[in-house]
Amino acid sequence: MAKRKKGGPDSLSTEEKIKAAARKVFLRKGFSATRTRDIAEEAGINLALLNYYFRSKQKLFEEVMKEKIQTLLQTIIPVLNNPSTSLEKKIEQVVSNYIEVLLANNDLPIFVLNELRKDNTKFITNVPIQKVIFQSSFMTQLKEQRDDINPIHFLISLLGMTIFPFVAKPILTQSGLVNEKNFQSFMKERESLIPIWMTAILKTKL
Amino acid sequence: MAKRKKGGPDSLSTEEKIKAAARKVFLRKGFSATRTRDIAEEAGINLALLNYYFRSKQKLFEEVMKEKIQTLLQTIIPVLNNPSTSLEKKIEQVVSNYIEVLLANNDLPIFVLNELRKDNTKFITNVPIQKVIFQSSFMTQLKEQRDDINPIHFLISLLGMTIFPFVAKPILTQSGLVNEKNFQSFMKERESLIPIWMTAILKTKL
DNA sequence: GTCTATAAGGGGATAGAC
DNA sequence: GTCTATCCCCTTATAGAC
């Protein structure tokens, strides 16, 4: 067991220090470019301790990945499943929840999507995503309002509008299309804009 | 120099064989996870030849990256710059061009965006993206039609709708939301849908 | 639990024969 | 131009002292 659990500003257990460092380094550099030495240094501990607590780089990585996938899913699933909000309200909440989470961690989506792509195994497990989405309140409401719109197209458009700017951030900022310093306010503007536009789409005749 | 340039089905020069193999392996696995041995094997040549032609893994990678960034830019810039098409036509062309290019190479956007993210240097060079976009015919037409819409928001929404499904493909197919075999027809549906929806947005009062 | 030291292997690059 | 053999650093993981 670790020495401490709580207490002061420097109160993380060694295990948690390593995991926090792993989150930071893996998310920034991806699995392959990350060296266990980087993580150890970031955590302020010795390299051997990493293996003592987590057995291997791979195991530690898998813990971080599972956690991050969970974060991405939990940002949207409870919103889609809430039967007491309107479809329009759900759209607003999906957008604002994601923008809030991703402003605090810009790299999250590209990290997860890129690592999933390289590995097509073992990560999509716990949550039966397809089932959850298709049986959601969101789905029912959308079908009720517009049975001629493929809900997957609608959902992916909503997510694309919201998440894509984070994925494309490197090219946006490096090209000067969006100033790095203004990125946050740029996304705050989108937070108002996207629900208006997605609602407009909802009313558009096909 | 290489032995051959053209001739038969097996007619690529050694240099081209290596580059073709590098494109394939780098795009699939990214820079760090790629071993030069993988590329050599894929090319059907010896490892030493890779260094003979390209000096280092890094140099070879940079050639591939530049080429791929160029592909992504050339898919959109001529469309935006064409003064003889309407704004609506430009939207259609951006969507159909990207879907055509990316259906042939699903990994392209996530590869480029992820590598750019890890490296914020040396790749955004040749094309002055910001200048080109802001001075484009697309920009002029959009401002004319809707001077209350931030054109960057509009453009990113268009690209998000179009490109994001490719970036999110791992999670879409692994979760079962979109069947791998139907992905192409799914994107073909979007090719019709996105212009309709983006045009609707263009007419939506803010 | 935490450290130092080191084993074991992987991977980029090159020397030198042909 | 192309190959085989090899160098050598870097990285993960572990042994063993404290």
Short mmCIF file of C-alpha atoms (C1' of nucleotides) in Angstrom, two decimals:
data_model
loop_
_atom_site.label_atom_id
_atom_site.label_comp_id
_atom_site.label_asym_id
_atom_site.label_seq_id
_atom_site.Cartn_x
_atom_site.Cartn_y
_atom_site.Cartn_z
CA MET A 1 0.00 0.00 0.00
CA ALA A 2 0.95 3.61 -0.40
CA LYS A 3 2.10 5.71 2.46
CA ARG A 4 -0.50 8.44 2.31
CA LYS A 5 -3.90 9.01 0.80
CA LYS A 6 -4.78 12.56 1.71
CA GLY A 7 -3.48 15.47 3.69
CA GLY A 8 -1.86 18.41 1.97
CA PRO A 9 -1.00 19.83 -1.42
CA ASP A 10 1.69 17.17 -1.90
CA SER A 11 -0.51 14.44 -0.58
CA LEU A 12 -0.91 12.07 -3.48
CA SER A 13 0.05 8.48 -2.95
CA THR A 14 2.96 7.30 -5.03
CA GLU A 15 0.61 5.23 -7.13
CA GLU A 16 -1.52 8.27 -7.84
CA LYS A 17 1.53 10.39 -8.60
CA ILE A 18 2.62 7.90 -11.21
CA LYS A 19 -0.82 7.68 -12.71
CA ALA A 20 -1.15 11.45 -12.87
CA ALA A 21 2.20 11.67 -14.61
CA ALA A 22 1.21 8.89 -16.98
CA ARG A 23 -1.98 10.71 -17.92
CA LYS A 24 -0.03 13.82 -18.71
CA VAL A 25 2.75 12.25 -20.73
CA PHE A 26 0.69 9.62 -22.58
CA LEU A 27 -1.89 12.19 -23.60
CA ARG A 28 0.75 14.53 -24.90
CA LYS A 29 2.95 12.05 -26.73
CA GLY A 30 0.91 8.91 -27.28
CA PHE A 31 1.85 5.40 -26.26
CA SER A 32 4.82 4.71 -28.52
CA ALA A 33 6.63 8.00 -28.16
CA THR A 34 6.32 7.94 -24.40
CA ARG A 35 9.23 6.55 -22.43
CA THR A 36 8.65 5.13 -18.99
CA ARG A 37 11.55 7.34 -17.90
CA ASP A 38 9.53 10.41 -18.91
CA ILE A 39 6.69 9.29 -16.69
CA ALA A 40 8.97 8.53 -13.77
CA GLU A 41 10.64 11.90 -14.06
CA GLU A 42 7.33 13.72 -14.33
CA ALA A 43 6.11 11.86 -11.26
CA GLY A 44 9.30 12.65 -9.36
CA ILE A 45 9.94 9.02 -8.59
CA ASN A 46 12.32 6.31 -9.66
CA LEU A 47 11.76 4.25 -12.75
CA ALA A 48 11.66 0.97 -10.87
CA LEU A 49 8.63 2.13 -8.91
CA LEU A 50 6.59 2.36 -12.05
CA ASN A 51 6.99 -1.34 -12.63
CA TYR A 52 6.50 -2.06 -8.97
CA TYR A 53 3.05 -0.48 -9.07
CA PHE A 54 1.90 -1.20 -12.58
CA ARG A 55 3.90 -4.17 -13.83
CA SER A 56 4.52 -2.73 -17.29
CA LYS A 57 4.18 0.30 -19.53
CA GLN A 58 1.37 -1.44 -21.36
CA LYS A 59 -0.70 -2.06 -18.20
CA LEU A 60 -0.29 1.52 -17.07
CA PHE A 61 -1.29 2.74 -20.49
CA GLU A 62 -4.40 0.59 -20.51
CA GLU A 63 -5.52 2.05 -17.22
CA VAL A 64 -5.16 5.55 -18.58
CA MET A 65 -6.95 4.68 -21.82
CA LYS A 66 -9.91 3.06 -20.09
CA GLU A 67 -10.26 6.07 -17.85
CA LYS A 68 -10.17 8.50 -20.77
CA ILE A 69 -12.66 6.55 -22.86
CA GLN A 70 -14.89 6.51 -19.83
CA THR A 71 -14.60 10.29 -19.51
CA LEU A 72 -15.61 10.77 -23.13
CA LEU A 73 -18.60 8.45 -22.81
CA GLN A 74 -19.82 9.79 -19.50
CA THR A 75 -19.84 13.28 -20.93
CA ILE A 76 -22.59 12.35 -23.36
CA ILE A 77 -24.46 9.21 -22.32
CA PRO A 78 -26.27 10.56 -19.25
CA VAL A 79 -27.41 13.55 -21.30
CA LEU A 80 -28.81 11.38 -24.10
CA ASN A 81 -30.52 9.12 -21.61
CA ASN A 82 -32.25 11.78 -19.56
CA PRO A 83 -35.98 11.41 -20.34
CA SER A 84 -36.91 14.69 -18.67
CA THR A 85 -35.11 17.08 -21.02
CA SER A 86 -36.21 18.14 -24.47
CA LEU A 87 -34.25 17.25 -27.57
CA GLU A 88 -33.14 20.87 -27.90
CA LYS A 89 -31.94 20.90 -24.32
CA LYS A 90 -30.00 17.70 -24.88
CA ILE A 91 -28.23 19.27 -27.82
CA GLU A 92 -27.23 22.24 -25.70
CA GLN A 93 -25.98 20.01 -22.93
CA VAL A 94 -23.94 17.74 -25.18
CA VAL A 95 -22.23 20.77 -26.65
CA SER A 96 -21.57 22.56 -23.40
CA ASN A 97 -20.47 19.45 -21.54
CA TYR A 98 -17.96 18.49 -24.21
CA ILE A 99 -16.63 22.00 -24.58
CA GLU A 100 -16.15 22.26 -20.85
CA VAL A 101 -14.36 18.91 -20.59
CA LEU A 102 -12.21 19.42 -23.66
CA LEU A 103 -11.19 22.98 -22.87
CA ALA A 104 -9.60 21.48 -19.77
CA ASN A 105 -7.93 18.81 -21.86
CA ASN A 106 -7.54 19.67 -25.52
CA ASP A 107 -5.67 16.51 -26.41
CA LEU A 108 -8.23 14.07 -25.11
CA PRO A 109 -10.16 13.27 -28.30
CA ILE A 110 -7.25 12.97 -30.69
CA PHE A 111 -5.31 10.90 -28.19
CA VAL A 112 -8.12 8.42 -27.68
CA LEU A 113 -9.17 8.22 -31.30
CA ASN A 114 -5.62 7.82 -32.53
CA GLU A 115 -4.73 5.09 -30.06
CA LEU A 116 -7.98 3.25 -30.73
CA ARG A 117 -7.20 3.31 -34.41
CA LYS A 118 -3.80 1.71 -33.97
CA ASP A 119 -5.11 -1.01 -31.79
CA ASN A 120 -8.61 -2.14 -32.72
CA THR A 121 -8.95 -4.36 -29.66
CA LYS A 122 -9.63 -4.58 -25.97
CA PHE A 123 -10.92 -1.09 -25.26
CA ILE A 124 -14.53 -0.97 -26.34
CA THR A 125 -15.79 -3.24 -23.61
CA ASN A 126 -17.77 -2.10 -20.62
CA VAL A 127 -20.41 0.11 -22.18
CA PRO A 128 -22.57 -1.39 -24.95
CA ILE A 129 -22.43 1.89 -26.85
CA GLN A 130 -24.64 0.92 -29.73
CA LYS A 131 -27.40 -0.41 -27.50
CA VAL A 132 -27.24 2.55 -25.12
CA ILE A 133 -27.45 5.09 -27.92
CA PHE A 134 -30.18 3.37 -29.87
CA GLN A 135 -32.37 2.96 -26.80
CA SER A 136 -31.74 6.45 -25.51
CA SER A 137 -34.31 9.12 -24.90
CA PHE A 138 -32.45 11.25 -27.44
CA MET A 139 -33.08 8.65 -30.10
CA THR A 140 -36.76 8.36 -29.30
CA GLN A 141 -37.27 12.11 -29.33
CA LEU A 142 -35.38 12.54 -32.57
CA LYS A 143 -37.35 9.79 -34.30
CA GLU A 144 -40.58 11.32 -33.03
CA GLN A 145 -39.73 14.73 -34.36
CA ARG A 146 -38.07 13.67 -37.61
CA ASP A 147 -38.42 10.07 -38.68
CA ASP A 148 -36.80 10.92 -42.02
CA ILE A 149 -33.44 11.86 -40.48
CA ASN A 150 -30.88 9.14 -39.82
CA PRO A 151 -30.12 9.81 -36.18
CA ILE A 152 -26.54 8.65 -36.54
CA HIS A 153 -25.92 11.31 -39.17
CA PHE A 154 -27.42 13.89 -36.89
CA LEU A 155 -25.42 12.79 -33.86
CA ILE A 156 -22.14 12.63 -35.74
CA SER A 157 -22.76 16.10 -37.15
CA LEU A 158 -23.35 17.41 -33.67
CA LEU A 159 -20.19 15.76 -32.37
CA GLY A 160 -18.19 16.81 -35.40
CA MET A 161 -19.14 20.44 -34.93
CA THR A 162 -18.22 20.26 -31.26
CA ILE A 163 -15.20 17.98 -31.11
CA PHE A 164 -13.54 18.52 -34.47
CA PRO A 165 -12.12 21.96 -33.56
CA PHE A 166 -10.14 20.30 -30.77
CA VAL A 167 -8.87 17.61 -33.10
CA ALA A 168 -7.92 20.19 -35.71
CA LYS A 169 -6.46 22.60 -33.19
CA PRO A 170 -2.84 22.03 -34.26
CA ILE A 171 -3.56 23.11 -37.81
CA LEU A 172 -5.87 25.93 -36.76
CA THR A 173 -3.38 27.53 -34.42
CA GLN A 174 -0.23 26.79 -36.39
CA SER A 175 -1.76 28.24 -39.54
CA GLY A 176 -2.99 31.32 -37.71
CA LEU A 177 -6.65 30.71 -38.54
CA VAL A 178 -7.37 30.76 -34.83
CA ASN A 179 -5.05 32.40 -32.38
CA GLU A 180 -3.87 30.06 -29.63
CA LYS A 181 -4.75 32.64 -26.99
CA ASN A 182 -8.25 33.04 -28.38
CA PHE A 183 -8.98 29.36 -28.70
CA GLN A 184 -10.97 29.23 -25.51
CA SER A 185 -13.20 32.16 -26.41
CA PHE A 186 -13.50 30.76 -29.91
CA MET A 187 -14.95 27.59 -28.41
CA LYS A 188 -17.20 29.59 -26.11
CA GLU A 189 -18.69 31.23 -29.19
CA ARG A 190 -19.31 27.81 -30.67
CA GLU A 191 -21.06 26.79 -27.49
CA SER A 192 -23.82 29.26 -28.37
CA LEU A 193 -23.65 28.79 -32.09
CA ILE A 194 -23.81 25.01 -32.47
CA PRO A 195 -27.19 24.52 -30.75
CA ILE A 196 -28.70 27.22 -32.97
CA TRP A 197 -27.35 25.60 -36.07
CA MET A 198 -28.23 22.05 -35.08
CA THR A 199 -31.74 23.15 -34.26
CA ALA A 200 -31.97 24.77 -37.67
CA ILE A 201 -30.93 21.47 -39.23
CA LEU A 202 -33.64 19.75 -37.26
CA LYS A 203 -36.19 21.95 -38.99
CA THR A 204 -34.78 21.64 -42.47
CA LYS A 205 -36.80 19.73 -45.02
CA LEU A 206 -34.79 17.06 -46.80
CA MET B 1 19.94 6.56 -59.68
CA ALA B 2 17.36 3.85 -59.69
CA LYS B 3 17.34 1.11 -62.25
CA ARG B 4 13.91 1.62 -63.68
CA LYS B 5 11.26 4.29 -63.80
CA LYS B 6 8.41 2.72 -65.75
CA GLY B 7 7.55 -0.43 -67.62
CA GLY B 8 5.34 -3.04 -66.01
CA PRO B 9 3.26 -3.72 -62.95
CA ASP B 10 6.43 -4.15 -60.87
CA SER B 11 8.06 -1.11 -62.35
CA LEU B 12 8.56 1.25 -59.44
CA SER B 13 12.05 2.48 -58.76
CA THR B 14 13.52 1.34 -55.49
CA GLU B 15 13.20 4.83 -54.12
CA GLU B 16 9.51 4.87 -54.98
CA LYS B 17 8.98 1.42 -53.52
CA ILE B 18 10.42 2.59 -50.24
CA LYS B 19 8.36 5.72 -50.25
CA ALA B 20 5.18 3.82 -51.02
CA ALA B 21 5.91 1.45 -48.17
CA ALA B 22 6.68 4.35 -45.86
CA ARG B 23 3.35 6.01 -46.70
CA LYS B 24 1.52 2.83 -45.87
CA VAL B 25 3.29 2.01 -42.60
CA PHE B 26 3.63 5.54 -41.25
CA LEU B 27 -0.04 6.31 -41.91
CA ARG B 28 -1.13 3.14 -40.18
CA LYS B 29 1.12 3.26 -37.14
CA GLY B 30 2.40 6.82 -36.81
CA PHE B 31 6.01 7.90 -36.61
CA SER B 32 7.04 6.48 -33.26
CA ALA B 33 5.44 3.06 -33.54
CA THR B 34 6.88 2.52 -37.00
CA ARG B 35 10.15 0.62 -37.26
CA THR B 36 12.35 1.18 -40.27
CA ARG B 37 12.46 -2.60 -40.52
CA ASP B 38 8.69 -2.62 -41.08
CA ILE B 39 9.06 -0.23 -43.97
CA ALA B 40 11.91 -2.19 -45.50
CA GLU B 41 9.95 -5.41 -45.29
CA GLU B 42 6.83 -3.81 -46.75
CA ALA B 43 8.93 -2.46 -49.61
CA GLY B 44 10.57 -5.81 -50.18
CA ILE B 45 14.04 -4.37 -49.83
CA ASN B 46 16.84 -4.38 -47.34
CA LEU B 47 16.99 -2.08 -44.37
CA ALA B 48 20.28 -0.54 -45.44
CA LEU B 49 18.70 0.73 -48.65
CA LEU B 50 16.30 2.88 -46.71
CA ASN B 51 19.17 4.83 -45.24
CA TYR B 52 20.98 4.85 -48.55
CA TYR B 53 18.07 6.66 -50.20
CA PHE B 54 16.67 8.72 -47.37
CA ARG B 55 19.47 9.15 -44.83
CA SER B 56 17.23 8.60 -41.81
CA LYS B 57 13.81 7.57 -40.59
CA GLN B 58 13.11 11.22 -39.76
CA LYS B 59 13.88 12.49 -43.25
CA LEU B 60 11.72 9.84 -44.85
CA PHE B 61 8.92 10.67 -42.47
CA GLU B 62 9.12 14.36 -43.25
CA GLU B 63 8.76 13.67 -46.95
CA VAL B 64 5.63 11.65 -46.31
CA MET B 65 4.18 14.26 -43.98
CA LYS B 66 4.74 17.13 -46.38
CA GLU B 67 3.10 15.16 -49.14
CA LYS B 68 0.07 14.32 -47.01
CA ILE B 69 -0.41 17.86 -45.74
CA GLN B 70 -0.23 18.99 -49.33
CA THR B 71 -2.93 16.49 -50.28
CA LEU B 72 -5.24 17.77 -47.58
CA LEU B 73 -4.70 21.41 -48.55
CA GLN B 74 -5.00 20.87 -52.28
CA THR B 75 -8.33 19.17 -51.76
CA ILE B 76 -9.88 22.37 -50.50
CA ILE B 77 -7.87 25.44 -51.51
CA PRO B 78 -8.56 25.43 -55.25
CA VAL B 79 -12.26 25.02 -54.52
CA LEU B 80 -12.35 27.98 -52.14
CA ASN B 81 -10.38 30.10 -54.56
CA ASN B 82 -12.46 29.48 -57.64
CA PRO B 83 -14.26 32.79 -58.35
CA SER B 84 -16.59 31.26 -60.92
CA THR B 85 -18.56 28.96 -58.61
CA SER B 86 -21.29 29.94 -56.21
CA LEU B 87 -20.92 29.58 -52.45
CA GLU B 88 -23.35 26.67 -52.49
CA LYS B 89 -21.38 24.94 -55.21
CA LYS B 90 -18.18 25.40 -53.24
CA ILE B 91 -19.76 23.73 -50.25
CA GLU B 92 -20.75 20.77 -52.38
CA GLN B 93 -17.30 20.49 -53.85
CA VAL B 94 -15.45 20.69 -50.56
CA VAL B 95 -17.61 17.90 -49.20
CA SER B 96 -17.41 15.65 -52.23
CA ASN B 97 -13.70 16.20 -52.76
CA TYR B 98 -12.83 15.35 -49.19
CA ILE B 99 -15.11 12.35 -49.06
CA GLU B 100 -13.58 11.03 -52.26
CA VAL B 101 -10.01 11.50 -51.06
CA LEU B 102 -10.62 10.20 -47.57
CA LEU B 103 -12.62 7.16 -48.62
CA ALA B 104 -9.44 6.11 -50.41
CA ASN B 105 -7.40 6.80 -47.31
CA ASN B 106 -9.36 6.79 -44.09
CA ASP B 107 -6.34 7.35 -41.88
CA LEU B 108 -5.12 10.51 -43.55
CA PRO B 109 -6.68 13.17 -41.31
CA ILE B 110 -6.02 11.56 -37.96
CA PHE B 111 -2.48 10.73 -38.95
CA VAL B 112 -1.65 14.27 -40.01
CA LEU B 113 -3.45 15.97 -37.15
CA ASN B 114 -1.94 13.71 -34.55
CA GLU B 115 1.62 14.08 -35.81
CA LEU B 116 1.24 17.84 -36.13
CA ARG B 117 0.09 17.95 -32.56
CA LYS B 118 3.14 16.14 -31.26
CA ASP B 119 5.54 18.30 -33.13
CA ASN B 120 4.39 21.90 -33.45
CA THR B 121 7.16 22.82 -35.88
CA LYS B 122 8.53 22.64 -39.38
CA PHE B 123 5.45 21.46 -41.28
CA ILE B 124 3.24 24.48 -41.77
CA THR B 125 5.51 26.16 -44.24
CA ASN B 126 4.84 26.43 -47.95
CA VAL B 127 1.24 27.55 -48.07
CA PRO B 128 0.29 30.70 -46.15
CA ILE B 129 -2.98 29.10 -45.10
CA GLN B 130 -4.42 32.01 -43.20
CA LYS B 131 -3.79 34.45 -46.02
CA VAL B 132 -5.08 32.11 -48.70
CA ILE B 133 -8.29 31.39 -46.83
CA PHE B 134 -9.02 34.97 -45.83
CA GLN B 135 -8.49 36.24 -49.33
CA SER B 136 -10.42 33.45 -51.00
CA SER B 137 -13.49 33.79 -53.14
CA PHE B 138 -15.29 31.63 -50.58
CA MET B 139 -14.61 34.20 -47.90
CA THR B 140 -15.81 37.08 -50.04
CA GLN B 141 -18.99 35.31 -51.01
CA LEU B 142 -19.74 34.27 -47.46
CA LYS B 143 -19.21 37.79 -46.12
CA GLU B 144 -21.44 39.16 -48.87
CA GLN B 145 -24.22 36.78 -48.07
CA ARG B 146 -23.91 36.80 -44.28
CA ASP B 147 -21.72 39.41 -42.70
CA ASP B 148 -22.94 38.35 -39.27
CA ILE B 149 -21.48 34.85 -39.48
CA ASN B 150 -17.87 34.29 -38.45
CA PRO B 151 -16.56 32.53 -41.54
CA ILE B 152 -14.10 30.44 -39.53
CA HIS B 153 -16.94 28.97 -37.52
CA PHE B 154 -18.79 28.17 -40.69
CA LEU B 155 -15.76 26.59 -42.36
CA ILE B 156 -14.84 24.51 -39.34
CA SER B 157 -18.39 23.29 -39.07
CA LEU B 158 -18.30 22.24 -42.70
CA LEU B 159 -15.01 20.44 -42.24
CA GLY B 160 -16.10 18.92 -38.96
CA MET B 161 -19.22 17.45 -40.54
CA THR B 162 -17.17 16.05 -43.38
CA ILE B 163 -13.89 14.97 -41.84
CA PHE B 164 -14.87 14.08 -38.30
CA PRO B 165 -16.54 10.78 -39.26
CA PHE B 166 -13.18 9.58 -40.60
CA VAL B 167 -11.39 10.65 -37.44
CA ALA B 168 -14.02 8.96 -35.29
CA LYS B 169 -14.21 5.86 -37.46
CA PRO B 170 -12.46 3.60 -34.92
CA ILE B 171 -15.08 4.28 -32.30
CA LEU B 172 -17.97 4.23 -34.75
CA THR B 173 -17.12 0.84 -36.18
CA GLN B 174 -15.83 -0.78 -32.99
CA SER B 175 -18.96 0.26 -31.12
CA GLY B 176 -21.22 -0.98 -33.89
CA LEU B 177 -22.81 2.43 -34.50
CA VAL B 178 -21.70 2.19 -38.11
CA ASN B 179 -20.90 -1.12 -39.71
CA GLU B 180 -17.41 -1.28 -41.18
CA LYS B 181 -18.79 -2.64 -44.44
CA ASN B 182 -21.32 0.15 -44.70
CA PHE B 183 -18.92 2.96 -43.91
CA GLN B 184 -18.47 3.90 -47.54
CA SER B 185 -22.19 4.13 -48.23
CA PHE B 186 -22.64 5.96 -44.94
CA MET B 187 -20.23 8.60 -46.18
CA LYS B 188 -21.94 8.70 -49.55
CA GLU B 189 -25.17 9.57 -47.76
CA ARG B 190 -23.37 12.38 -45.96
CA GLU B 191 -22.13 13.66 -49.28
CA SER B 192 -25.73 14.57 -50.13
CA LEU B 193 -26.77 15.50 -46.65
CA ILE B 194 -24.03 17.91 -45.58
CA PRO B 195 -24.56 20.49 -48.35
CA ILE B 196 -28.27 20.57 -47.56
CA TRP B 197 -27.60 21.13 -43.90
CA MET B 198 -24.83 23.67 -44.38
CA THR B 199 -27.04 25.61 -46.76
CA ALA B 200 -29.77 25.59 -44.15
CA ILE B 201 -27.32 27.01 -41.65
CA LEU B 202 -26.47 29.72 -44.12
CA LYS B 203 -30.10 30.81 -44.07
CA THR B 204 -30.57 30.63 -40.33
CA LYS B 205 -31.08 33.86 -38.47
CA LEU B 206 -28.74 34.23 -35.52
"C1'" DG C 1 8.22 1.04 -0.52
"C1'" DT C 2 12.04 3.02 -2.68
"C1'" DC C 3 16.38 3.12 -4.49
"C1'" DT C 4 20.83 1.84 -7.66
"C1'" DA C 5 22.65 -1.05 -10.87
"C1'" DT C 6 22.22 -3.93 -14.60
"C1'" DA C 7 20.35 -7.40 -17.60
"C1'" DA C 8 18.16 -8.26 -22.02
"C1'" DG C 9 16.54 -6.92 -26.19
"C1'" DG C 10 14.99 -3.63 -29.69
"C1'" DG C 11 15.85 -0.53 -33.26
"C1'" DG C 12 18.37 3.17 -36.12
"C1'" DA C 13 22.20 3.57 -38.59
"C1'" DT C 14 26.63 2.24 -41.03
"C1'" DA C 15 30.82 -0.52 -42.81
"C1'" DG C 16 32.22 -2.96 -46.27
"C1'" DA C 17 31.70 -6.93 -49.59
"C1'" DC C 18 29.72 -7.76 -53.99
"C1'" DG D 1 22.70 -0.09 -56.05
"C1'" DT D 2 22.05 -3.77 -53.04
"C1'" DC D 3 23.18 -6.94 -49.67
"C1'" DT D 4 24.92 -9.10 -44.88
"C1'" DA D 5 26.77 -8.30 -40.66
"C1'" DT D 6 27.37 -5.52 -36.96
"C1'" DC D 7 27.72 -1.45 -33.97
"C1'" DC D 8 25.82 0.94 -30.25
"C1'" DC D 9 22.59 3.58 -28.02
"C1'" DC D 10 18.19 3.63 -25.94
"C1'" DT D 11 14.47 1.59 -23.42
"C1'" DT D 12 11.86 -1.68 -20.68
"C1'" DA D 13 12.05 -4.47 -17.02
"C1'" DT D 14 14.06 -6.80 -12.96
"C1'" DA D 15 17.46 -8.12 -9.17
"C1'" DG D 16 18.76 -7.05 -4.97
"C1'" DA D 17 20.38 -3.67 -1.33
"C1'" DC D 18 18.42 -0.62 2.04
#
